[in-house]
Amino acid sequence: MLTLYHNDMSVCAQKTRMVLAHKGLEWGSKHLNLRAGEQFSAEFRKVNPKGLVPALVHDGKVVLESNAIVQYLDEVFAASPLLPVDAVERADARGWLIRLDAGLHEHVAVISFCVAFRHQILERHATPESLQEFFAQIRDPSRRAVMEDIVTNGLESSRLLLAVLAYDKLLKDMATSLRANGWLVGRELSLADFALLPYIERLEQLQLSQWWESYPELGRWLARLRATPAYELGVAQWSNAAYLQLMKESGSDAWPKIQALL
């Protein structure tokens, strides 16, 4: 029995759902509203004390951290493997996953909140006291400090520059790999492609697709992934219209600011 604690628009949950769909696995859904703070509930803290999604429960055993989860699924459920047979290519695929954990995941959060999601939090916690209570629920001091900064300062956050520069390097590196292979690793779809897709699609949702106008390889790669059943089941069917509208509206004027940082 597989149970996934997740959120509809979480980039980490999206990649996990795509892997579940690619492998044809059935799973039970425990959806959490992150903007309402449901990840901080006592019930979910028993599953993941950090209050982060996704969290996978398999036959009563908990698996945390999305990159660990997708590799776990690929190892335990052998059908439709997503790591290459070739050892060098396997290492390459894992390298893309490590890159997410080494900073890019924080960078997508910085850009997403600076541009859009901060508005939901500020609306829900309209008083200084309520906002501080929200921040206080984040137990990790470093995560709490980041959240306080990006929610409070938005596009003026000093962290935005670092996020933009890291993303700019990522887009260039992805274009180079895609130009050579068609996929991020070799000539076959892999965990790397499913893992990176939500991070690029998020930029598009924030009206920042001009960022890769000079990299047509990225547009073709997105189209190929969106044509897969895994994308339909893992991402499209979970799209939240309200969040998409928020990102569209909030991101409409963001590109000039982002471009100025490049």
PDB file of C-alpha atoms in Angstrom:
ATOM      1  CA  MET A   1       0.000   0.000   0.000  1.00  0.00           C
ATOM      2  CA  LEU A   2       1.373   3.401  -1.038  1.00  0.00           C
ATOM      3  CA  THR A   3       0.170   6.643   0.536  1.00  0.00           C
ATOM      4  CA  LEU A   4       1.479  10.022  -0.572  1.00  0.00           C
ATOM      5  CA  TYR A   5       1.243  13.185   1.499  1.00  0.00           C
ATOM      6  CA  HIS A   6       1.512  15.932  -1.083  1.00  0.00           C
ATOM      7  CA  ASN A   7       0.310  19.259  -2.449  1.00  0.00           C
ATOM      8  CA  ASP A   8      -1.149  19.907  -5.871  1.00  0.00           C
ATOM      9  CA  MET A   9       1.326  22.611  -6.986  1.00  0.00           C
ATOM     10  CA  SER A  10       4.426  21.545  -5.034  1.00  0.00           C
ATOM     11  CA  VAL A  11       7.270  20.978  -7.492  1.00  0.00           C
ATOM     12  CA  CYS A  12       8.582  18.090  -5.397  1.00  0.00           C
ATOM     13  CA  ALA A  13       5.156  16.477  -5.240  1.00  0.00           C
ATOM     14  CA  GLN A  14       4.707  16.903  -8.989  1.00  0.00           C
ATOM     15  CA  LYS A  15       7.837  14.954  -9.826  1.00  0.00           C
ATOM     16  CA  THR A  16       6.881  12.233  -7.351  1.00  0.00           C
ATOM     17  CA  ARG A  17       3.394  11.881  -8.840  1.00  0.00           C
ATOM     18  CA  MET A  18       4.877  11.660 -12.348  1.00  0.00           C
ATOM     19  CA  VAL A  19       7.134   8.802 -11.292  1.00  0.00           C
ATOM     20  CA  LEU A  20       4.208   7.001  -9.651  1.00  0.00           C
ATOM     21  CA  ALA A  21       2.194   7.453 -12.845  1.00  0.00           C
ATOM     22  CA  HIS A  22       5.043   6.386 -15.143  1.00  0.00           C
ATOM     23  CA  LYS A  23       5.338   3.145 -13.210  1.00  0.00           C
ATOM     24  CA  GLY A  24       1.581   2.580 -13.173  1.00  0.00           C
ATOM     25  CA  LEU A  25       1.406   2.470  -9.381  1.00  0.00           C
ATOM     26  CA  GLU A  26      -1.774   2.947  -7.379  1.00  0.00           C
ATOM     27  CA  TRP A  27      -1.520   5.199  -4.349  1.00  0.00           C
ATOM     28  CA  GLY A  28      -3.655   6.843  -1.720  1.00  0.00           C
ATOM     29  CA  SER A  29      -3.756  10.628  -1.624  1.00  0.00           C
ATOM     30  CA  LYS A  30      -3.316  12.795   1.463  1.00  0.00           C
ATOM     31  CA  HIS A  31      -3.474  16.310   0.051  1.00  0.00           C
ATOM     32  CA  LEU A  32      -2.243  19.196   2.231  1.00  0.00           C
ATOM     33  CA  ASN A  33      -3.011  22.885   1.733  1.00  0.00           C
ATOM     34  CA  LEU A  34       0.397  24.454   2.284  1.00  0.00           C
ATOM     35  CA  ARG A  35      -0.821  28.047   2.209  1.00  0.00           C
ATOM     36  CA  ALA A  36      -3.222  27.219   5.060  1.00  0.00           C
ATOM     37  CA  GLY A  37      -0.361  25.636   7.014  1.00  0.00           C
ATOM     38  CA  GLU A  38      -1.765  22.089   7.067  1.00  0.00           C
ATOM     39  CA  GLN A  39       1.780  20.731   6.815  1.00  0.00           C
ATOM     40  CA  PHE A  40       2.347  22.015  10.351  1.00  0.00           C
ATOM     41  CA  SER A  41      -0.490  19.967  11.845  1.00  0.00           C
ATOM     42  CA  ALA A  42       0.269  17.558  14.673  1.00  0.00           C
ATOM     43  CA  GLU A  43      -0.974  14.668  12.514  1.00  0.00           C
ATOM     44  CA  PHE A  44       1.442  15.351   9.678  1.00  0.00           C
ATOM     45  CA  ARG A  45       4.326  16.133  12.054  1.00  0.00           C
ATOM     46  CA  LYS A  46       4.116  12.482  13.098  1.00  0.00           C
ATOM     47  CA  VAL A  47       4.850  11.542   9.486  1.00  0.00           C
ATOM     48  CA  ASN A  48       7.453  14.227   8.807  1.00  0.00           C
ATOM     49  CA  PRO A  49       8.613  16.314  11.775  1.00  0.00           C
ATOM     50  CA  LYS A  50      10.012  18.898   9.342  1.00  0.00           C
ATOM     51  CA  GLY A  51       6.545  19.567   7.953  1.00  0.00           C
ATOM     52  CA  LEU A  52       7.624  19.101   4.331  1.00  0.00           C
ATOM     53  CA  VAL A  53       5.863  17.407   1.418  1.00  0.00           C
ATOM     54  CA  PRO A  54       5.954  14.999  -0.213  1.00  0.00           C
ATOM     55  CA  ALA A  55       6.162  12.139   2.239  1.00  0.00           C
ATOM     56  CA  LEU A  56       5.627   8.562   1.111  1.00  0.00           C
ATOM     57  CA  VAL A  57       4.315   5.792   3.334  1.00  0.00           C
ATOM     58  CA  HIS A  58       4.856   2.307   1.910  1.00  0.00           C
ATOM     59  CA  ASP A  59       3.447  -0.592   3.910  1.00  0.00           C
ATOM     60  CA  GLY A  60       3.764   1.479   7.064  1.00  0.00           C
ATOM     61  CA  LYS A  61       7.328   2.626   6.411  1.00  0.00           C
ATOM     62  CA  VAL A  62       7.950   6.355   5.853  1.00  0.00           C
ATOM     63  CA  VAL A  63      10.220   7.613   3.077  1.00  0.00           C
ATOM     64  CA  LEU A  64      11.075  11.330   3.104  1.00  0.00           C
ATOM     65  CA  GLU A  65      12.760  13.804   0.706  1.00  0.00           C
ATOM     66  CA  SER A  66      11.468  13.788  -2.854  1.00  0.00           C
ATOM     67  CA  ASN A  67      14.707  12.751  -4.567  1.00  0.00           C
ATOM     68  CA  ALA A  68      15.061   9.855  -2.148  1.00  0.00           C
ATOM     69  CA  ILE A  69      11.407   8.962  -2.748  1.00  0.00           C
ATOM     70  CA  VAL A  70      11.658   8.817  -6.551  1.00  0.00           C
ATOM     71  CA  GLN A  71      14.848   6.737  -6.389  1.00  0.00           C
ATOM     72  CA  TYR A  72      13.210   4.455  -3.838  1.00  0.00           C
ATOM     73  CA  LEU A  73      10.244   3.960  -6.164  1.00  0.00           C
ATOM     74  CA  ASP A  74      12.552   3.210  -9.080  1.00  0.00           C
ATOM     75  CA  GLU A  75      14.437   0.599  -7.064  1.00  0.00           C
ATOM     76  CA  VAL A  76      11.481  -1.099  -5.381  1.00  0.00           C
ATOM     77  CA  PHE A  77       9.211  -1.155  -8.433  1.00  0.00           C
ATOM     78  CA  ALA A  78      11.365  -2.397 -11.283  1.00  0.00           C
ATOM     79  CA  ALA A  79       8.872  -1.919 -14.131  1.00  0.00           C
ATOM     80  CA  SER A  80       9.551   1.005 -16.471  1.00  0.00           C
ATOM     81  CA  PRO A  81      12.955   1.891 -14.971  1.00  0.00           C
ATOM     82  CA  LEU A  82      13.961   5.541 -14.911  1.00  0.00           C
ATOM     83  CA  LEU A  83      17.691   5.302 -14.213  1.00  0.00           C
ATOM     84  CA  PRO A  84      19.974   4.413 -17.151  1.00  0.00           C
ATOM     85  CA  VAL A  85      21.729   1.046 -17.364  1.00  0.00           C
ATOM     86  CA  ASP A  86      25.054   2.674 -18.212  1.00  0.00           C
ATOM     87  CA  ALA A  87      26.933   3.559 -15.016  1.00  0.00           C
ATOM     88  CA  VAL A  88      28.164   6.933 -16.264  1.00  0.00           C
ATOM     89  CA  GLU A  89      24.678   7.934 -17.371  1.00  0.00           C
ATOM     90  CA  ARG A  90      23.232   6.792 -14.023  1.00  0.00           C
ATOM     91  CA  ALA A  91      25.739   9.015 -12.272  1.00  0.00           C
ATOM     92  CA  ASP A  92      24.793  11.861 -14.606  1.00  0.00           C
ATOM     93  CA  ALA A  93      21.093  11.422 -13.822  1.00  0.00           C
ATOM     94  CA  ARG A  94      21.795  11.434 -10.091  1.00  0.00           C
ATOM     95  CA  GLY A  95      23.916  14.537 -10.593  1.00  0.00           C
ATOM     96  CA  TRP A  96      20.883  16.448 -11.838  1.00  0.00           C
ATOM     97  CA  LEU A  97      18.946  15.327  -8.745  1.00  0.00           C
ATOM     98  CA  ILE A  98      21.770  16.387  -6.454  1.00  0.00           C
ATOM     99  CA  ARG A  99      21.760  19.787  -8.130  1.00  0.00           C
ATOM    100  CA  LEU A 100      18.179  20.282  -6.985  1.00  0.00           C
ATOM    101  CA  ASP A 101      19.007  19.438  -3.380  1.00  0.00           C
ATOM    102  CA  ALA A 102      22.200  21.503  -3.462  1.00  0.00           C
ATOM    103  CA  GLY A 103      20.339  24.765  -3.891  1.00  0.00           C
ATOM    104  CA  LEU A 104      17.932  24.876  -6.795  1.00  0.00           C
ATOM    105  CA  HIS A 105      14.942  23.847  -4.715  1.00  0.00           C
ATOM    106  CA  GLU A 106      15.462  26.815  -2.425  1.00  0.00           C
ATOM    107  CA  HIS A 107      15.926  29.030  -5.477  1.00  0.00           C
ATOM    108  CA  VAL A 108      12.584  28.041  -7.005  1.00  0.00           C
ATOM    109  CA  ALA A 109      10.925  28.761  -3.676  1.00  0.00           C
ATOM    110  CA  VAL A 110      12.582  32.182  -3.527  1.00  0.00           C
ATOM    111  CA  ILE A 111      11.427  33.118  -7.014  1.00  0.00           C
ATOM    112  CA  SER A 112       7.925  31.678  -6.507  1.00  0.00           C
ATOM    113  CA  PHE A 113       7.342  33.493  -3.223  1.00  0.00           C
ATOM    114  CA  CYS A 114       9.022  36.746  -4.214  1.00  0.00           C
ATOM    115  CA  VAL A 115       6.868  36.956  -7.337  1.00  0.00           C
ATOM    116  CA  ALA A 116       3.569  35.376  -6.309  1.00  0.00           C
ATOM    117  CA  PHE A 117       2.961  33.198  -3.254  1.00  0.00           C
ATOM    118  CA  ARG A 118       3.851  35.871  -0.714  1.00  0.00           C
ATOM    119  CA  HIS A 119       0.611  37.640  -1.614  1.00  0.00           C
ATOM    120  CA  GLN A 120      -1.476  34.683  -0.419  1.00  0.00           C
ATOM    121  CA  ILE A 121       0.355  34.516   2.889  1.00  0.00           C
ATOM    122  CA  LEU A 122       0.129  38.268   3.482  1.00  0.00           C
ATOM    123  CA  GLU A 123      -3.594  38.178   2.714  1.00  0.00           C
ATOM    124  CA  ARG A 124      -4.220  35.216   4.999  1.00  0.00           C
ATOM    125  CA  HIS A 125      -2.102  36.701   7.810  1.00  0.00           C
ATOM    126  CA  ALA A 126      -3.054  40.345   7.574  1.00  0.00           C
ATOM    127  CA  THR A 127      -1.755  41.445  10.983  1.00  0.00           C
ATOM    128  CA  PRO A 128       1.884  41.442  12.122  1.00  0.00           C
ATOM    129  CA  GLU A 129       0.960  39.113  14.979  1.00  0.00           C
ATOM    130  CA  SER A 130      -0.677  36.575  12.688  1.00  0.00           C
ATOM    131  CA  LEU A 131       2.250  36.697  10.257  1.00  0.00           C
ATOM    132  CA  GLN A 132       4.749  36.068  13.042  1.00  0.00           C
ATOM    133  CA  GLU A 133       2.683  33.118  14.242  1.00  0.00           C
ATOM    134  CA  PHE A 134       2.898  31.661  10.723  1.00  0.00           C
ATOM    135  CA  PHE A 135       6.676  32.067  10.623  1.00  0.00           C
ATOM    136  CA  ALA A 136       7.015  30.588  14.113  1.00  0.00           C
ATOM    137  CA  GLN A 137       5.493  27.313  12.902  1.00  0.00           C
ATOM    138  CA  ILE A 138       8.569  26.752  10.721  1.00  0.00           C
ATOM    139  CA  ARG A 139      10.869  24.868  13.078  1.00  0.00           C
ATOM    140  CA  ASP A 140      14.017  24.941  10.926  1.00  0.00           C
ATOM    141  CA  PRO A 141      15.689  28.304  11.696  1.00  0.00           C
ATOM    142  CA  SER A 142      17.284  28.617   8.250  1.00  0.00           C
ATOM    143  CA  ARG A 143      14.018  27.890   6.451  1.00  0.00           C
ATOM    144  CA  ARG A 144      12.218  30.308   8.738  1.00  0.00           C
ATOM    145  CA  ALA A 145      14.737  33.065   7.998  1.00  0.00           C
ATOM    146  CA  VAL A 146      14.391  32.553   4.250  1.00  0.00           C
ATOM    147  CA  MET A 147      10.603  32.586   4.444  1.00  0.00           C
ATOM    148  CA  GLU A 148      10.510  35.739   6.537  1.00  0.00           C
ATOM    149  CA  ASP A 149      12.756  37.511   4.048  1.00  0.00           C
ATOM    150  CA  ILE A 150      11.017  36.538   0.812  1.00  0.00           C
ATOM    151  CA  VAL A 151       7.486  37.005   2.147  1.00  0.00           C
ATOM    152  CA  THR A 152       8.305  40.375   3.657  1.00  0.00           C
ATOM    153  CA  ASN A 153      10.544  41.797   0.914  1.00  0.00           C
ATOM    154  CA  GLY A 154       9.278  40.148  -2.270  1.00  0.00           C
ATOM    155  CA  LEU A 155      11.151  41.229  -5.400  1.00  0.00           C
ATOM    156  CA  GLU A 156      13.415  43.391  -3.241  1.00  0.00           C
ATOM    157  CA  SER A 157      14.786  40.356  -1.382  1.00  0.00           C
ATOM    158  CA  SER A 158      18.566  40.052  -1.602  1.00  0.00           C
ATOM    159  CA  ARG A 159      18.109  36.319  -2.102  1.00  0.00           C
ATOM    160  CA  LEU A 160      16.422  36.878  -5.458  1.00  0.00           C
ATOM    161  CA  LEU A 161      19.701  37.698  -7.229  1.00  0.00           C
ATOM    162  CA  LEU A 162      21.314  34.419  -6.142  1.00  0.00           C
ATOM    163  CA  ALA A 163      18.240  32.478  -7.251  1.00  0.00           C
ATOM    164  CA  VAL A 164      18.158  34.164 -10.644  1.00  0.00           C
ATOM    165  CA  LEU A 165      21.853  33.578 -11.334  1.00  0.00           C
ATOM    166  CA  ALA A 166      21.600  29.914 -10.338  1.00  0.00           C
ATOM    167  CA  TYR A 167      18.583  29.412 -12.582  1.00  0.00           C
ATOM    168  CA  ASP A 168      20.313  31.146 -15.493  1.00  0.00           C
ATOM    169  CA  LYS A 169      23.211  28.687 -15.229  1.00  0.00           C
ATOM    170  CA  LEU A 170      20.773  25.778 -14.999  1.00  0.00           C
ATOM    171  CA  LEU A 171      18.943  26.792 -18.180  1.00  0.00           C
ATOM    172  CA  LYS A 172      22.213  27.031 -20.109  1.00  0.00           C
ATOM    173  CA  ASP A 173      23.393  23.628 -18.860  1.00  0.00           C
ATOM    174  CA  MET A 174      20.058  21.994 -19.658  1.00  0.00           C
ATOM    175  CA  ALA A 175      20.084  23.430 -23.174  1.00  0.00           C
ATOM    176  CA  THR A 176      23.572  22.019 -23.739  1.00  0.00           C
ATOM    177  CA  SER A 177      22.523  18.520 -22.650  1.00  0.00           C
ATOM    178  CA  LEU A 178      19.271  18.610 -24.588  1.00  0.00           C
ATOM    179  CA  ARG A 179      21.039  19.802 -27.722  1.00  0.00           C
ATOM    180  CA  ALA A 180      23.296  16.752 -27.580  1.00  0.00           C
ATOM    181  CA  ASN A 181      20.858  14.073 -26.446  1.00  0.00           C
ATOM    182  CA  GLY A 182      17.211  15.106 -26.730  1.00  0.00           C
ATOM    183  CA  TRP A 183      16.776  14.218 -23.052  1.00  0.00           C
ATOM    184  CA  LEU A 184      18.797  15.424 -20.106  1.00  0.00           C
ATOM    185  CA  VAL A 185      20.705  12.148 -19.893  1.00  0.00           C
ATOM    186  CA  GLY A 186      21.419  10.143 -23.015  1.00  0.00           C
ATOM    187  CA  ARG A 187      18.640   9.303 -25.429  1.00  0.00           C
ATOM    188  CA  GLU A 188      16.073   7.962 -22.968  1.00  0.00           C
ATOM    189  CA  LEU A 189      13.637   9.593 -20.562  1.00  0.00           C
ATOM    190  CA  SER A 190      14.988   9.397 -17.008  1.00  0.00           C
ATOM    191  CA  LEU A 191      14.393  10.534 -13.450  1.00  0.00           C
ATOM    192  CA  ALA A 192      16.342  13.683 -14.323  1.00  0.00           C
ATOM    193  CA  ASP A 193      13.678  14.799 -16.796  1.00  0.00           C
ATOM    194  CA  PHE A 194      10.767  14.245 -14.423  1.00  0.00           C
ATOM    195  CA  ALA A 195      12.694  15.917 -11.602  1.00  0.00           C
ATOM    196  CA  LEU A 196      13.574  19.081 -13.538  1.00  0.00           C
ATOM    197  CA  LEU A 197      10.290  19.573 -15.395  1.00  0.00           C
ATOM    198  CA  PRO A 198       8.368  21.216 -12.499  1.00  0.00           C
ATOM    199  CA  TYR A 199      11.220  23.656 -11.899  1.00  0.00           C
ATOM    200  CA  ILE A 200      11.106  24.900 -15.489  1.00  0.00           C
ATOM    201  CA  GLU A 201       7.337  24.841 -15.779  1.00  0.00           C
ATOM    202  CA  ARG A 202       7.135  26.991 -12.637  1.00  0.00           C
ATOM    203  CA  LEU A 203       9.040  29.757 -14.446  1.00  0.00           C
ATOM    204  CA  GLU A 204       6.556  29.558 -17.294  1.00  0.00           C
ATOM    205  CA  GLN A 205       3.641  29.787 -14.855  1.00  0.00           C
ATOM    206  CA  LEU A 206       5.258  32.915 -13.412  1.00  0.00           C
ATOM    207  CA  GLN A 207       5.311  34.444 -16.920  1.00  0.00           C
ATOM    208  CA  LEU A 208       9.088  34.106 -17.196  1.00  0.00           C
ATOM    209  CA  SER A 209       9.360  31.923 -20.313  1.00  0.00           C
ATOM    210  CA  GLN A 210      11.209  34.724 -22.127  1.00  0.00           C
ATOM    211  CA  TRP A 211      14.146  33.550 -20.059  1.00  0.00           C
ATOM    212  CA  TRP A 212      14.808  30.665 -22.487  1.00  0.00           C
ATOM    213  CA  GLU A 213      13.802  32.239 -25.792  1.00  0.00           C
ATOM    214  CA  SER A 214      17.318  31.593 -27.090  1.00  0.00           C
ATOM    215  CA  TYR A 215      17.126  27.923 -26.058  1.00  0.00           C
ATOM    216  CA  PRO A 216      14.531  26.264 -28.336  1.00  0.00           C
ATOM    217  CA  GLU A 217      15.699  22.884 -27.019  1.00  0.00           C
ATOM    218  CA  LEU A 218      13.944  23.641 -23.747  1.00  0.00           C
ATOM    219  CA  GLY A 219      10.635  24.335 -25.433  1.00  0.00           C
ATOM    220  CA  ARG A 220      10.800  21.071 -27.369  1.00  0.00           C
ATOM    221  CA  TRP A 221      11.743  19.158 -24.212  1.00  0.00           C
ATOM    222  CA  LEU A 222       8.766  20.613 -22.339  1.00  0.00           C
ATOM    223  CA  ALA A 223       6.415  19.632 -25.167  1.00  0.00           C
ATOM    224  CA  ARG A 224       7.709  16.047 -25.215  1.00  0.00           C
ATOM    225  CA  LEU A 225       7.269  15.641 -21.470  1.00  0.00           C
ATOM    226  CA  ARG A 226       3.807  17.178 -21.508  1.00  0.00           C
ATOM    227  CA  ALA A 227       2.787  14.605 -24.102  1.00  0.00           C
ATOM    228  CA  THR A 228       3.479  11.724 -21.694  1.00  0.00           C
ATOM    229  CA  PRO A 229       0.708  10.017 -19.704  1.00  0.00           C
ATOM    230  CA  ALA A 230       2.834  10.583 -16.580  1.00  0.00           C
ATOM    231  CA  TYR A 231       2.570  14.354 -17.004  1.00  0.00           C
ATOM    232  CA  GLU A 232      -1.188  14.184 -17.496  1.00  0.00           C
ATOM    233  CA  LEU A 233      -1.705  12.050 -14.388  1.00  0.00           C
ATOM    234  CA  GLY A 234       0.981  13.575 -12.207  1.00  0.00           C
ATOM    235  CA  VAL A 235       0.745  17.275 -13.059  1.00  0.00           C
ATOM    236  CA  ALA A 236      -2.078  18.316 -15.363  1.00  0.00           C
ATOM    237  CA  GLN A 237      -4.844  16.598 -13.411  1.00  0.00           C
ATOM    238  CA  TRP A 238      -3.635  18.261 -10.210  1.00  0.00           C
ATOM    239  CA  SER A 239      -3.387  21.787 -11.610  1.00  0.00           C
ATOM    240  CA  ASN A 240      -4.845  24.372  -9.252  1.00  0.00           C
ATOM    241  CA  ALA A 241      -6.572  27.073 -11.276  1.00  0.00           C
ATOM    242  CA  ALA A 242      -6.440  29.610  -8.446  1.00  0.00           C
ATOM    243  CA  TYR A 243      -2.672  29.236  -8.014  1.00  0.00           C
ATOM    244  CA  LEU A 244      -2.105  29.367 -11.770  1.00  0.00           C
ATOM    245  CA  GLN A 245      -4.122  32.579 -11.968  1.00  0.00           C
ATOM    246  CA  LEU A 246      -2.226  34.052  -9.023  1.00  0.00           C
ATOM    247  CA  MET A 247       1.116  33.268 -10.662  1.00  0.00           C
ATOM    248  CA  LYS A 248      -0.060  34.673 -13.979  1.00  0.00           C
ATOM    249  CA  GLU A 249      -1.292  37.921 -12.467  1.00  0.00           C
ATOM    250  CA  SER A 250       1.620  38.390 -10.083  1.00  0.00           C
ATOM    251  CA  GLY A 251       4.199  37.445 -12.681  1.00  0.00           C
ATOM    252  CA  SER A 252       2.924  39.714 -15.431  1.00  0.00           C
ATOM    253  CA  ASP A 253       5.318  42.502 -14.404  1.00  0.00           C
ATOM    254  CA  ALA A 254       8.130  40.381 -12.969  1.00  0.00           C
ATOM    255  CA  TRP A 255      10.240  39.677 -16.059  1.00  0.00           C
ATOM    256  CA  PRO A 256      11.819  43.176 -16.327  1.00  0.00           C
ATOM    257  CA  LYS A 257      12.977  42.863 -12.714  1.00  0.00           C
ATOM    258  CA  ILE A 258      14.382  39.370 -13.311  1.00  0.00           C
ATOM    259  CA  GLN A 259      16.021  40.430 -16.565  1.00  0.00           C
ATOM    260  CA  ALA A 260      17.684  43.378 -14.842  1.00  0.00           C
ATOM    261  CA  LEU A 261      19.408  40.967 -12.456  1.00  0.00           C
ATOM    262  CA  LEU A 262      20.960  38.910 -15.242  1.00  0.00           C
TER     263      LEU A 262
END
